[in-house]
PDB file of C-alpha atoms in Angstrom:
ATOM      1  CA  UNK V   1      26.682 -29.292   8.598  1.00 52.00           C
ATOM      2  CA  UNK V   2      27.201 -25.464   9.159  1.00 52.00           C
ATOM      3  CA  UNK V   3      25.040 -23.830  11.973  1.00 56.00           C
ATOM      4  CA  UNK V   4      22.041 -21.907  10.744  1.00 55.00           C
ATOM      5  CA  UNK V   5      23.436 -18.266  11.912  1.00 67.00           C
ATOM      6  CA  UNK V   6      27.147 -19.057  10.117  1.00 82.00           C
ATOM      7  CA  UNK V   7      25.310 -20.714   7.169  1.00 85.00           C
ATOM      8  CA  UNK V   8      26.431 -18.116   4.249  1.00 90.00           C
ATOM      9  CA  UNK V   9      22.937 -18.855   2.152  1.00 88.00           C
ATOM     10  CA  UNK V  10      21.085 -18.569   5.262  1.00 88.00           C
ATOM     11  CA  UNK V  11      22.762 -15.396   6.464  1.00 91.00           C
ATOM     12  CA  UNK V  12      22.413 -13.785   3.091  1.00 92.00           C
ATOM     13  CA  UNK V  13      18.641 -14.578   2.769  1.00 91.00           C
ATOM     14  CA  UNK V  14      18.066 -12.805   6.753  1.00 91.00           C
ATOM     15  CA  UNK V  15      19.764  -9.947   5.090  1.00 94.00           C
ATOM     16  CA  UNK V  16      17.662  -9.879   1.900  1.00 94.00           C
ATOM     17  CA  UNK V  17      14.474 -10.517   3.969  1.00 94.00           C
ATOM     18  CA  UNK V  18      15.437  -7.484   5.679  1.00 96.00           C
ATOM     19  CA  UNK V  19      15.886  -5.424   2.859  1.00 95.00           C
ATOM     20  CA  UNK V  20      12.935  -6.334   1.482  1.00 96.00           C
ATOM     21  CA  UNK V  21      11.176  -5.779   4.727  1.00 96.00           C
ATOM     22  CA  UNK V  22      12.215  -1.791   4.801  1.00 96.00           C
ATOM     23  CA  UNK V  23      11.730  -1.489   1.474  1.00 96.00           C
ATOM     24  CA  UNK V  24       7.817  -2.236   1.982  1.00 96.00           C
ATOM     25  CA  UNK V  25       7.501  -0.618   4.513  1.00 97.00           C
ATOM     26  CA  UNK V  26       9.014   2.616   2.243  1.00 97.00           C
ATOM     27  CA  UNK V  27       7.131   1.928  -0.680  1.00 96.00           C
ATOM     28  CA  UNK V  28       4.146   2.262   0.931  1.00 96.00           C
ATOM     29  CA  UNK V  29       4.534   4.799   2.689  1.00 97.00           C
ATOM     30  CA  UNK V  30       5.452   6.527  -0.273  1.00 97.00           C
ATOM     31  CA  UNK V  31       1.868   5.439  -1.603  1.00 96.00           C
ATOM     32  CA  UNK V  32       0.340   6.443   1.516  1.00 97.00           C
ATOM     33  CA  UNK V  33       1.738  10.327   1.092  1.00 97.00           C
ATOM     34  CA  UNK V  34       0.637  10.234  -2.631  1.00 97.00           C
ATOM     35  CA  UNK V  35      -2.530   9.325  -1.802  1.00 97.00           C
ATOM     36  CA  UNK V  36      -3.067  11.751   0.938  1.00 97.00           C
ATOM     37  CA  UNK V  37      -1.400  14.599  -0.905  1.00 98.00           C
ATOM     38  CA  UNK V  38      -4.160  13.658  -3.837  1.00 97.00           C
ATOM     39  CA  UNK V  39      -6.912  14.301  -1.674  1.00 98.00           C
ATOM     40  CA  UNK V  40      -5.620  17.363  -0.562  1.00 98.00           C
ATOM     41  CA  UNK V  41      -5.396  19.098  -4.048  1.00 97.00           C
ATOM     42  CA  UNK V  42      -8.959  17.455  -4.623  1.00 97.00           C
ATOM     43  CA  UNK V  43     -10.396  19.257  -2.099  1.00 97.00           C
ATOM     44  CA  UNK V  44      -8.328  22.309  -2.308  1.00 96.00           C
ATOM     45  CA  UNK V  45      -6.423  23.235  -5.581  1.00 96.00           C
ATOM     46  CA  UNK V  46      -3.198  21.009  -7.661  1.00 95.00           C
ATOM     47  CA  UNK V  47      -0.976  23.561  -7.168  1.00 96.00           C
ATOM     48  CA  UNK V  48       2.804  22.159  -9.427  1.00 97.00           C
ATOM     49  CA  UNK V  49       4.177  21.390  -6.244  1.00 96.00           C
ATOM     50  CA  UNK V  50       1.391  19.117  -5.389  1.00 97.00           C
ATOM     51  CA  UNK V  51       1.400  17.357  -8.645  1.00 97.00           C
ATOM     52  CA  UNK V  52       5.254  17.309  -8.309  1.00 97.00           C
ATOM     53  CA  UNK V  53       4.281  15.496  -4.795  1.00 97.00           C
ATOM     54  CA  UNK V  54       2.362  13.276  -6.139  1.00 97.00           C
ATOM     55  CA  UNK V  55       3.940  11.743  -9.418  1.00 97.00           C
ATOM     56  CA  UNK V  56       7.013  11.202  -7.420  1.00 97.00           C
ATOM     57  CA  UNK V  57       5.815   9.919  -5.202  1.00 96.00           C
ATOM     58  CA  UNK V  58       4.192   7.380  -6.935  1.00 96.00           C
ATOM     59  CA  UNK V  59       7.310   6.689  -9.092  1.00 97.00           C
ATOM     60  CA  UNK V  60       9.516   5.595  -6.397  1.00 96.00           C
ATOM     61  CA  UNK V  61       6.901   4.125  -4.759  1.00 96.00           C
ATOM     62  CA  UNK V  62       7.130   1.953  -7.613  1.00 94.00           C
ATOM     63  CA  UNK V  63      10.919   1.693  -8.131  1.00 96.00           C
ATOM     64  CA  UNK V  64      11.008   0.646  -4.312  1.00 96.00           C
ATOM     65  CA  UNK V  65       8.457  -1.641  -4.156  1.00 94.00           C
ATOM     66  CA  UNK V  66       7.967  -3.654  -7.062  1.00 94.00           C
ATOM     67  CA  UNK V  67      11.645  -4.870  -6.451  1.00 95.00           C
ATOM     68  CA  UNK V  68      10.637  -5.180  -2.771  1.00 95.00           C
ATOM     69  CA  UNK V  69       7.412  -7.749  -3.639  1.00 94.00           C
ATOM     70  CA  UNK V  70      10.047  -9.648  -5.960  1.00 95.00           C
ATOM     71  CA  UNK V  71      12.715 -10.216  -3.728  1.00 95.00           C
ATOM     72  CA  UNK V  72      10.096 -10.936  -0.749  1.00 94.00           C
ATOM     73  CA  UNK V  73       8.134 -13.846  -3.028  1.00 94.00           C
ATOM     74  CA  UNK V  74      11.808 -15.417  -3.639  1.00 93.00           C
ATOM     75  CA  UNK V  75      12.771 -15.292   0.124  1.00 93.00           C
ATOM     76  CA  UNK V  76       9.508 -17.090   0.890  1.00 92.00           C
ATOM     77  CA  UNK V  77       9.650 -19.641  -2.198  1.00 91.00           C
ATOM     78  CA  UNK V  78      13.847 -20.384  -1.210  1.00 89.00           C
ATOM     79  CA  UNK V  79      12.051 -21.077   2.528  1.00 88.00           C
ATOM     80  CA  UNK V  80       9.570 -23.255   1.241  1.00 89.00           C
ATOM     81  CA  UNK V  81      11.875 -25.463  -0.687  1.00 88.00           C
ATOM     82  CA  UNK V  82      14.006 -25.428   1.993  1.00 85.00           C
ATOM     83  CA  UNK V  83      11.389 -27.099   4.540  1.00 85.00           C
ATOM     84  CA  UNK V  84      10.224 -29.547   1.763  1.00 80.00           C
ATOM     85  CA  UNK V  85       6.941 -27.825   1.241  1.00 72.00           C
ATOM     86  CA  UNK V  86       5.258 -27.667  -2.272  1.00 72.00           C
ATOM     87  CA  UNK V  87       5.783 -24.244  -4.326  1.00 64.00           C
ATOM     88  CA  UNK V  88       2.692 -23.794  -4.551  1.00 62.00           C
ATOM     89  CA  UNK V  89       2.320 -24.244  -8.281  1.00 58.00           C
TER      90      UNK V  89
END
């Protein structure tokens, strides 16, 4: 049997879990700014560079993360079948 860190799968899936760890942490933060930048032109005026702000903000908040939540239930659901455990289906 290989070890766990020279495993290729196993290495792989670290690196993947990492990825998918940053790119979390990116996407929201990218919702966070959106958000905030929102409530700034609500209480003072959407100027196009706010609205600009925004919208993009929310797009690749959404091209980062939705992959990011993907990826991140697959890492967990390759784990669980690893260990034995159910899927939870």
């Amino acid at each position: 049997m290989t070890a766990p860190s020279t495993d290729p799968v196993l290495v792989r899936r670290a690196r993947i879990s990492k990825a998918v760890s940053i790119g979390q942490r990116l996407g929201y933060a990218l919702f966070a700014i959106a958000t905030v930048v929102f409530f700034y032109g609500l209480a003072t005026e959407y100027t196009p560079a706010l609205v600009r702000i925004i919208v993009g903000g929310l797009l690749a908040r959404s091209a980062v993360l939705a992959p990011a939540i993907v990826f991140g239930y697959a890492v967990k659901a390759a784990e669980r079948e690893e260990q034995g455990l159910p899927s939870g289906h």
